[in-house]
Amino acid sequence: TVGAVAVDCTGNVACATSTGGIRNKMVGRVGDSPVIGAGGYADNFSGAVSCTGHGESILKVTLARHILSYMEQGKTAAEASELALQHMGVRVRGAGGAIVVSPSGQWAATFTTERMAWAAVEDSVLWYGLDPNE
Amino acid sequence: MAAVIVVHGGAWAIPEELSKASVDGVKAAAREGFSVLKRGGNALDAVESAVRAMEDNNMFNAGHGAALNSEGEVELDAIIMDGRTLASGAVSSVKNIANPVSLARAVMEKTDHVMLTSRGANMFAESIGVVTVPTDALVTEYERNEWEKHKNYITGVMEDFNTKAHD
């Protein structure tokens, strides 16, 4: 799965997610990626999210919208994504990751899997990582 | 305000031999998306551009390089959403499309619907002139080999979902 979130210079946010699913999936199986509120969500009121990980788990907790609901309660992008991913781990034992950006430009890349390749550009500065806590 | 773009290339147990190419791929996609923002483009154009870059990169499980289903076929899913209007478009189980994210955007902009699936998504693609590609063009040798290796062990793969294998 791949995804992107962005905020432009006028404060508008957007998200996109794209995937081939999981190897050997049943014909017709659809995971979280194309489902609004699960694989992605964007709202100028709270922010934009793109998710990756175990699709059925992400669907059950509507992960993207869950992260944004925490942000609407005042959590930072990093706190919100960590809390929502922890919730998914506890409730349905699913692992995954998310990238988040707020309308003010605050951002996070968080995951509970072994690794997630991510990159961000803020003010022309490139940030990137693969392993936890990078 | 300063524009920001963040991209991911999937959360899973990325093996060491794929790690450098994965990081290089997300860095290139982030730069591609940011170049759109830097030219004054909007957030929607930037995320589409960044995701297209990764769909075109064989390293990632989307577009070119996608995983194979139980019949050895490629079925692709994508979504795009505009936070300004809550407009959203998605496609699921679509075949022979190199850049599903752009087809999802067309669903958002050219139809009254939020998601089109399977044959309907492909019929819509054809109706708006989206070029199709042969399945083989989307499948890497690595993925074909991994699929051949694992196709008889679906139960094991399911049990391994949470530690190794993900969308």
CSV table of N, CA, C and O in Angstrom, one decimal, chain A residues 21-121:
chain,number,residue,atom,x,y,z
A,21,GLY,N,-3.6,-4.7,-2.4
A,21,GLY,CA,-4.1,-5.6,-1.4
A,21,GLY,C,-3.1,-6.5,-0.9
A,21,GLY,O,-1.9,-6.2,-0.8
A,22,ILE,N,-3.5,-7.7,-0.5
A,22,ILE,CA,-2.6,-8.7,0.1
A,22,ILE,C,-2.4,-9.9,-0.8
A,22,ILE,O,-3.4,-10.3,-1.4
A,23,ARG,N,-1.2,-10.4,-0.8
A,23,ARG,CA,-0.9,-11.6,-1.7
A,23,ARG,C,-1.9,-12.7,-1.3
A,23,ARG,O,-2.1,-13.0,-0.2
A,24,ASN,N,-2.4,-13.4,-2.4
A,24,ASN,CA,-3.3,-14.6,-2.2
A,24,ASN,C,-4.6,-14.2,-1.7
A,24,ASN,O,-5.4,-15.1,-1.2
A,25,LYS,N,-5.0,-13.0,-1.7
A,25,LYS,CA,-6.3,-12.6,-1.2
A,25,LYS,C,-7.4,-13.3,-2.1
A,25,LYS,O,-7.2,-13.6,-3.2
A,26,MET,N,-8.6,-13.4,-1.4
A,26,MET,CA,-9.7,-14.0,-2.2
A,26,MET,C,-10.1,-13.0,-3.3
A,26,MET,O,-10.0,-11.8,-3.2
A,27,VAL,N,-10.5,-13.6,-4.4
A,27,VAL,CA,-11.0,-12.7,-5.5
A,27,VAL,C,-12.2,-11.9,-5.0
A,27,VAL,O,-13.1,-12.4,-4.4
A,28,GLY,N,-12.1,-10.6,-5.3
A,28,GLY,CA,-13.1,-9.7,-4.8
A,28,GLY,C,-12.9,-9.1,-3.4
A,28,GLY,O,-13.7,-8.3,-3.0
A,29,ARG,N,-11.9,-9.6,-2.7
A,29,ARG,CA,-11.7,-9.1,-1.4
A,29,ARG,C,-11.2,-7.6,-1.5
A,29,ARG,O,-10.4,-7.2,-2.3
A,30,VAL,N,-11.8,-6.7,-0.7
A,30,VAL,CA,-11.4,-5.3,-0.6
A,30,VAL,C,-11.1,-5.0,0.8
A,30,VAL,O,-11.8,-5.3,1.7
A,31,GLY,N,-9.9,-4.4,1.0
A,31,GLY,CA,-9.5,-4.0,2.3
A,31,GLY,C,-9.9,-2.6,2.7
A,31,GLY,O,-10.9,-2.1,2.2
A,32,ASP,N,-9.1,-2.0,3.5
A,32,ASP,CA,-9.5,-0.6,4.0
A,32,ASP,C,-9.2,0.5,3.0
A,32,ASP,O,-9.8,1.5,3.0
A,33,SER,N,-8.2,0.3,2.1
A,33,SER,CA,-7.6,1.4,1.3
A,33,SER,C,-8.6,2.3,0.6
A,33,SER,O,-8.6,3.5,0.7
A,34,PRO,N,-9.6,1.7,-0.1
A,34,PRO,CA,-10.5,2.6,-0.9
A,34,PRO,C,-11.7,3.0,-0.1
A,34,PRO,O,-12.6,3.7,-0.6
A,35,VAL,N,-11.8,2.6,1.2
A,35,VAL,CA,-13.0,2.9,2.0
A,35,VAL,C,-12.8,4.2,2.8
A,35,VAL,O,-11.9,4.3,3.6
A,36,ILE,N,-13.7,5.1,2.5
A,36,ILE,CA,-13.7,6.4,3.2
A,36,ILE,C,-13.8,6.3,4.7
A,36,ILE,O,-14.6,5.6,5.2
A,37,GLY,N,-12.8,7.0,5.4
A,37,GLY,CA,-12.8,6.9,6.9
A,37,GLY,C,-11.9,5.8,7.4
A,37,GLY,O,-11.6,5.8,8.6
A,38,ALA,N,-11.6,4.8,6.5
A,38,ALA,CA,-10.8,3.7,7.0
A,38,ALA,C,-9.3,3.9,6.4
A,38,ALA,O,-8.4,4.1,7.1
A,39,GLY,N,-9.2,3.7,5.1
A,39,GLY,CA,-7.9,3.8,4.4
A,39,GLY,C,-7.5,5.3,4.2
A,39,GLY,O,-6.3,5.6,4.0
A,40,GLY,N,-8.4,6.2,4.3
A,40,GLY,CA,-8.1,7.6,4.2
A,40,GLY,C,-9.2,8.5,4.5
A,40,GLY,O,-10.4,8.1,4.4
A,41,TYR,N,-8.9,9.7,4.9
A,41,TYR,CA,-9.9,10.7,5.2
A,41,TYR,C,-9.2,12.1,5.1
A,41,TYR,O,-8.1,12.2,5.5
A,42,ALA,N,-10.0,13.1,4.7
A,42,ALA,CA,-9.4,14.5,4.6
A,42,ALA,C,-10.5,15.5,4.9
A,42,ALA,O,-11.6,15.4,4.3
A,43,ASP,N,-10.3,16.4,5.8
A,43,ASP,CA,-11.3,17.4,6.2
A,43,ASP,C,-10.5,18.6,6.7
A,43,ASP,O,-9.7,18.5,7.6
A,44,ASN,N,-10.7,19.7,6.1
A,44,ASN,CA,-10.0,20.9,6.5
A,44,ASN,C,-10.2,21.3,7.9
A,44,ASN,O,-9.4,22.0,8.5
A,45,PHE,N,-11.3,20.8,8.5
A,45,PHE,CA,-11.6,21.0,9.9
A,45,PHE,C,-10.6,20.4,10.9
A,45,PHE,O,-10.2,20.9,11.9
A,46,SER,N,-10.1,19.2,10.5
A,46,SER,CA,-9.2,18.4,11.4
A,46,SER,C,-7.9,18.0,10.8
A,46,SER,O,-6.9,17.9,11.5
A,47,GLY,N,-7.9,17.6,9.5
A,47,GLY,CA,-6.6,17.1,8.9
A,47,GLY,C,-6.8,16.1,7.9
A,47,GLY,O,-8.0,15.8,7.5
A,48,ALA,N,-5.7,15.4,7.4
A,48,ALA,CA,-5.8,14.4,6.4
A,48,ALA,C,-5.0,13.2,6.9
A,48,ALA,O,-3.9,13.4,7.5
A,49,VAL,N,-5.5,12.0,6.6
A,49,VAL,CA,-4.8,10.7,7.0
A,49,VAL,C,-4.8,9.7,5.9
A,49,VAL,O,-5.8,9.6,5.1
A,50,SER,N,-3.7,9.0,5.7
A,50,SER,CA,-3.7,7.8,4.9
A,50,SER,C,-3.1,6.6,5.7
A,50,SER,O,-2.1,6.8,6.4
A,51,CYS,N,-3.8,5.5,5.6
A,51,CYS,CA,-3.5,4.4,6.5
A,51,CYS,C,-2.9,3.2,5.6
A,51,CYS,O,-3.1,3.1,4.4
A,52,THR,N,-2.2,2.3,6.3
A,52,THR,CA,-1.6,1.1,5.7
A,52,THR,C,-1.6,0.0,6.8
A,52,THR,O,-1.5,0.4,8.0
A,53,GLY,N,-1.6,-1.2,6.5
A,53,GLY,CA,-1.6,-2.3,7.5
A,53,GLY,C,-2.6,-3.4,7.2
A,53,GLY,O,-3.0,-3.6,6.0
A,54,HIS,N,-3.0,-4.0,8.2
A,54,HIS,CA,-4.0,-5.1,8.0
A,54,HIS,C,-5.4,-4.5,7.7
A,54,HIS,O,-6.0,-4.0,8.6
A,55,GLY,N,-5.8,-4.7,6.5
A,55,GLY,CA,-7.0,-4.0,6.1
A,55,GLY,C,-8.3,-4.3,6.9
A,55,GLY,O,-9.0,-3.4,7.2
A,56,GLU,N,-8.5,-5.6,7.2
A,56,GLU,CA,-9.7,-5.9,7.9
A,56,GLU,C,-9.7,-5.2,9.3
A,56,GLU,O,-10.8,-4.8,9.8
A,57,SER,N,-8.6,-5.2,10.0
A,57,SER,CA,-8.5,-4.5,11.3
A,57,SER,C,-8.7,-3.0,11.1
A,57,SER,O,-9.4,-2.4,12.0
A,58,ILE,N,-8.1,-2.4,10.1
A,58,ILE,CA,-8.3,-0.9,9.9
A,58,ILE,C,-9.8,-0.6,9.6
A,58,ILE,O,-10.3,0.4,10.2
A,59,LEU,N,-10.4,-1.5,8.9
A,59,LEU,CA,-11.9,-1.3,8.6
A,59,LEU,C,-12.7,-1.3,9.9
A,59,LEU,O,-13.6,-0.5,10.1
A,60,LYS,N,-12.4,-2.3,10.8
A,60,LYS,CA,-13.2,-2.4,12.0
A,60,LYS,C,-13.1,-1.2,12.9
A,60,LYS,O,-14.1,-1.0,13.6
A,61,VAL,N,-12.0,-0.5,12.9
A,61,VAL,CA,-11.8,0.6,13.8
A,61,VAL,C,-11.9,1.9,13.0
A,61,VAL,O,-11.7,3.0,13.6
A,62,THR,N,-12.3,1.9,11.7
A,62,THR,CA,-12.3,3.1,10.9
A,62,THR,C,-11.1,4.0,11.3
A,62,THR,O,-11.3,5.1,11.7
A,63,LEU,N,-9.9,3.5,11.0
A,63,LEU,CA,-8.7,4.1,11.6
A,63,LEU,C,-8.5,5.6,11.2
A,63,LEU,O,-8.1,6.4,12.0
A,64,ALA,N,-8.7,5.9,9.9
A,64,ALA,CA,-8.4,7.3,9.5
A,64,ALA,C,-9.3,8.3,10.3
A,64,ALA,O,-8.8,9.3,10.8
A,65,ARG,N,-10.6,8.0,10.3
A,65,ARG,CA,-11.5,8.9,11.0
A,65,ARG,C,-11.2,8.9,12.5
A,65,ARG,O,-11.4,9.9,13.2
A,66,HIS,N,-10.8,7.7,13.0
A,66,HIS,CA,-10.5,7.6,14.5
A,66,HIS,C,-9.4,8.5,14.8
A,66,HIS,O,-9.4,9.2,15.8
A,67,ILE,N,-8.4,8.5,14.0
A,67,ILE,CA,-7.2,9.4,14.3
A,67,ILE,C,-7.7,10.9,14.3
A,67,ILE,O,-7.3,11.7,15.2
A,68,LEU,N,-8.5,11.3,13.3
A,68,LEU,CA,-8.9,12.7,13.2
A,68,LEU,C,-9.9,13.0,14.4
A,68,LEU,O,-9.9,14.2,14.8
A,69,SER,N,-10.6,12.0,14.9
A,69,SER,CA,-11.5,12.4,16.0
A,69,SER,C,-10.6,12.7,17.2
A,69,SER,O,-11.0,13.6,18.0
A,70,TYR,N,-9.5,12.0,17.4
A,70,TYR,CA,-8.6,12.4,18.5
A,70,TYR,C,-8.0,13.8,18.3
A,70,TYR,O,-7.9,14.6,19.2
A,71,MET,N,-7.7,14.1,17.0
A,71,MET,CA,-7.2,15.5,16.7
A,71,MET,C,-8.2,16.6,17.0
A,71,MET,O,-7.9,17.7,17.5
A,72,GLU,N,-9.5,16.2,16.7
A,72,GLU,CA,-10.5,17.2,17.0
A,72,GLU,C,-10.7,17.4,18.5
A,72,GLU,O,-11.2,18.4,19.0
A,73,GLN,N,-10.2,16.4,19.3
A,73,GLN,CA,-10.2,16.6,20.8
A,73,GLN,C,-9.0,17.3,21.3
A,73,GLN,O,-8.8,17.4,22.5
A,74,GLY,N,-8.1,17.7,20.4
A,74,GLY,CA,-6.9,18.5,20.8
A,74,GLY,C,-5.6,17.8,20.9
A,74,GLY,O,-4.6,18.3,21.2
A,75,LYS,N,-5.6,16.5,20.5
A,75,LYS,CA,-4.4,15.7,20.5
A,75,LYS,C,-3.5,16.2,19.3
A,75,LYS,O,-4.0,16.6,18.3
A,76,THR,N,-2.2,16.0,19.4
A,76,THR,CA,-1.3,16.3,18.3
A,76,THR,C,-1.5,15.2,17.3
A,76,THR,O,-2.0,14.1,17.6
A,77,ALA,N,-0.9,15.4,16.1
A,77,ALA,CA,-1.0,14.4,15.0
A,77,ALA,C,-0.3,13.1,15.5
A,77,ALA,O,-0.8,12.0,15.2
A,78,ALA,N,0.9,13.3,16.2
A,78,ALA,CA,1.6,12.1,16.6
A,78,ALA,C,0.8,11.4,17.7
A,78,ALA,O,0.7,10.1,17.7
A,79,GLU,N,0.3,12.1,18.7
A,79,GLU,CA,-0.5,11.5,19.8
A,79,GLU,C,-1.7,10.8,19.3
A,79,GLU,O,-2.1,9.7,19.7
A,80,ALA,N,-2.4,11.5,18.3
A,80,ALA,CA,-3.7,10.9,17.8
A,80,ALA,C,-3.4,9.6,17.1
A,80,ALA,O,-4.2,8.6,17.2
A,81,SER,N,-2.4,9.6,16.2
A,81,SER,CA,-2.1,8.3,15.5
A,81,SER,C,-1.6,7.2,16.4
A,81,SER,O,-2.0,6.1,16.2
A,82,GLU,N,-0.8,7.6,17.4
A,82,GLU,CA,-0.4,6.5,18.3
A,82,GLU,C,-1.5,5.9,19.1
A,82,GLU,O,-1.6,4.7,19.3
A,83,LEU,N,-2.4,6.8,19.6
A,83,LEU,CA,-3.6,6.3,20.4
A,83,LEU,C,-4.5,5.4,19.5
A,83,LEU,O,-4.9,4.4,20.0
A,84,ALA,N,-4.7,5.9,18.3
A,84,ALA,CA,-5.7,5.1,17.4
A,84,ALA,C,-5.0,3.7,17.0
A,84,ALA,O,-5.7,2.7,17.0
A,85,LEU,N,-3.7,3.7,16.7
A,85,LEU,CA,-3.1,2.5,16.4
A,85,LEU,C,-3.0,1.5,17.6
A,85,LEU,O,-3.2,0.3,17.5
A,86,GLN,N,-2.8,2.1,18.8
A,86,GLN,CA,-2.8,1.3,20.0
A,86,GLN,C,-4.2,0.7,20.2
A,86,GLN,O,-4.4,-0.5,20.6
A,87,HIS,N,-5.2,1.5,20.0
A,87,HIS,CA,-6.6,1.0,20.1
A,87,HIS,C,-6.9,-0.1,19.2
A,87,HIS,O,-7.5,-1.1,19.6
A,88,MET,N,-6.4,0.0,17.9
A,88,MET,CA,-6.6,-1.1,17.0
A,88,MET,C,-5.9,-2.4,17.4
A,88,MET,O,-6.4,-3.5,17.3
A,89,GLY,N,-4.7,-2.2,18.0
A,89,GLY,CA,-3.9,-3.3,18.5
A,89,GLY,C,-4.7,-4.0,19.6
A,89,GLY,O,-4.7,-5.3,19.7
A,90,VAL,N,-5.2,-3.3,20.5
A,90,VAL,CA,-5.9,-3.8,21.7
A,90,VAL,C,-7.3,-4.4,21.3
A,90,VAL,O,-7.6,-5.6,21.7
A,91,ARG,N,-8.0,-3.8,20.5
A,91,ARG,CA,-9.4,-4.2,20.2
A,91,ARG,C,-9.5,-5.3,19.2
A,91,ARG,O,-10.3,-6.2,19.3
A,92,VAL,N,-8.6,-5.3,18.1
A,92,VAL,CA,-8.7,-6.3,17.1
A,92,VAL,C,-7.4,-6.9,16.8
A,92,VAL,O,-7.2,-7.7,15.8
A,93,ARG,N,-6.4,-6.7,17.6
A,93,ARG,CA,-5.0,-7.2,17.4
A,93,ARG,C,-4.4,-7.0,16.0
A,93,ARG,O,-3.7,-7.8,15.5
A,94,GLY,N,-4.8,-5.8,15.5
A,94,GLY,CA,-4.2,-5.5,14.2
A,94,GLY,C,-3.1,-4.5,14.2
A,94,GLY,O,-3.0,-3.7,15.1
A,95,ALA,N,-2.1,-4.6,13.3
A,95,ALA,CA,-1.0,-3.7,13.2
A,95,ALA,C,-1.1,-2.9,12.0
A,95,ALA,O,-1.7,-3.3,11.0
A,96,GLY,N,-0.5,-1.8,12.0
A,96,GLY,CA,-0.5,-0.9,10.8
A,96,GLY,C,0.2,0.4,11.0
A,96,GLY,O,1.1,0.5,11.9
A,97,GLY,N,0.0,1.3,10.1
A,97,GLY,CA,0.6,2.6,10.2
A,97,GLY,C,-0.2,3.7,9.6
A,97,GLY,O,-1.2,3.4,8.9
A,98,ALA,N,0.1,4.9,9.8
A,98,ALA,CA,-0.6,6.1,9.3
A,98,ALA,C,0.3,7.3,9.1
A,98,ALA,O,1.2,7.5,9.9
A,99,ILE,N,0.0,8.1,8.1
A,99,ILE,CA,0.6,9.4,8.0
A,99,ILE,C,-0.5,10.4,8.2
A,99,ILE,O,-1.7,10.2,7.7
A,100,VAL,N,-0.2,11.5,8.8
A,100,VAL,CA,-1.2,12.5,9.2
A,100,VAL,C,-0.6,13.9,9.0
A,100,VAL,O,0.6,14.2,9.2
A,101,VAL,N,-1.5,14.8,8.5
A,101,VAL,CA,-1.1,16.2,8.5
A,101,VAL,C,-2.3,17.0,8.9
A,101,VAL,O,-3.5,16.7,8.6
A,102,SER,N,-2.1,18.1,9.7
A,102,SER,CA,-3.1,19.0,10.2
A,102,SER,C,-3.2,20.2,9.3
A,102,SER,O,-2.3,20.5,8.5
A,103,PRO,N,-4.3,20.9,9.3
A,103,PRO,CA,-4.4,22.1,8.5
A,103,PRO,C,-3.4,23.2,8.8
A,103,PRO,O,-3.1,24.0,8.0
A,104,SER,N,-2.8,23.1,10.0
A,104,SER,CA,-1.8,24.1,10.4
A,104,SER,C,-0.4,23.6,10.0
A,104,SER,O,0.6,24.3,10.2
A,105,GLY,N,-0.3,22.4,9.4
A,105,GLY,CA,1.0,21.9,8.9
A,105,GLY,C,1.7,21.0,9.9
A,105,GLY,O,2.8,20.5,9.6
A,106,GLN,N,1.1,20.6,11.0
A,106,GLN,CA,1.7,19.7,11.9
A,106,GLN,C,1.5,18.3,11.3
A,106,GLN,O,0.5,18.0,10.7
A,107,TRP,N,2.6,17.4,11.4
A,107,TRP,CA,2.5,16.1,10.7
A,107,TRP,C,3.1,15.0,11.5
A,107,TRP,O,3.9,15.3,12.5
A,108,ALA,N,2.8,13.8,11.2
A,108,ALA,CA,3.3,12.6,11.9
A,108,ALA,C,3.3,11.4,10.9
A,108,ALA,O,2.5,11.3,10.0
A,109,ALA,N,4.3,10.5,11.1
A,109,ALA,CA,4.3,9.2,10.5
A,109,ALA,C,4.5,8.2,11.6
A,109,ALA,O,5.6,8.1,12.2
A,110,THR,N,3.5,7.3,11.8
A,110,THR,CA,3.5,6.4,13.0
A,110,THR,C,3.1,5.0,12.5
A,110,THR,O,2.3,4.8,11.6
A,111,PHE,N,3.7,4.0,13.2
A,111,PHE,CA,3.4,2.6,12.8
A,111,PHE,C,3.6,1.7,13.9
A,111,PHE,O,4.4,1.9,14.8
A,112,THR,N,2.9,0.5,13.9
A,112,THR,CA,3.1,-0.5,14.9
A,112,THR,C,3.6,-1.8,14.3
A,112,THR,O,3.7,-2.8,15.0
A,113,THR,N,3.8,-1.8,13.0
A,113,THR,CA,4.5,-2.9,12.4
A,113,THR,C,6.0,-2.8,12.6
A,113,THR,O,6.5,-1.9,13.2
A,114,GLU,N,6.7,-3.8,12.0
A,114,GLU,CA,8.1,-3.8,12.2
A,114,GLU,C,8.8,-2.6,11.5
A,114,GLU,O,9.7,-1.9,12.0
A,115,ARG,N,8.2,-2.3,10.3
A,115,ARG,CA,8.8,-1.2,9.6
A,115,ARG,C,7.7,-0.4,8.8
A,115,ARG,O,6.7,-1.0,8.4
A,116,MET,N,8.0,0.8,8.4
A,116,MET,CA,7.2,1.5,7.4
A,116,MET,C,8.1,2.5,6.7
A,116,MET,O,8.7,3.4,7.4
A,117,ALA,N,8.2,2.5,5.4
A,117,ALA,CA,9.0,3.5,4.7
A,117,ALA,C,8.1,4.7,4.6
A,117,ALA,O,6.9,4.7,4.2
A,118,TRP,N,8.7,5.9,5.0
A,118,TRP,CA,7.9,7.1,4.9
A,118,TRP,C,8.9,8.3,4.6
A,118,TRP,O,10.1,8.2,4.8
A,119,ALA,N,8.3,9.3,4.1
A,119,ALA,CA,9.1,10.5,3.8
A,119,ALA,C,8.2,11.7,3.9
A,119,ALA,O,7.0,11.6,3.7
A,120,ALA,N,8.8,12.9,4.3
A,120,ALA,CA,8.0,14.1,4.3
A,120,ALA,C,8.8,15.3,3.9
A,120,ALA,O,10.1,15.2,4.0
A,121,VAL,N,8.2,16.3,3.3
A,121,VAL,CA,8.9,17.5,2.9
A,121,VAL,C,8.1,18.7,3.6
A,121,VAL,O,6.9,18.8,3.3
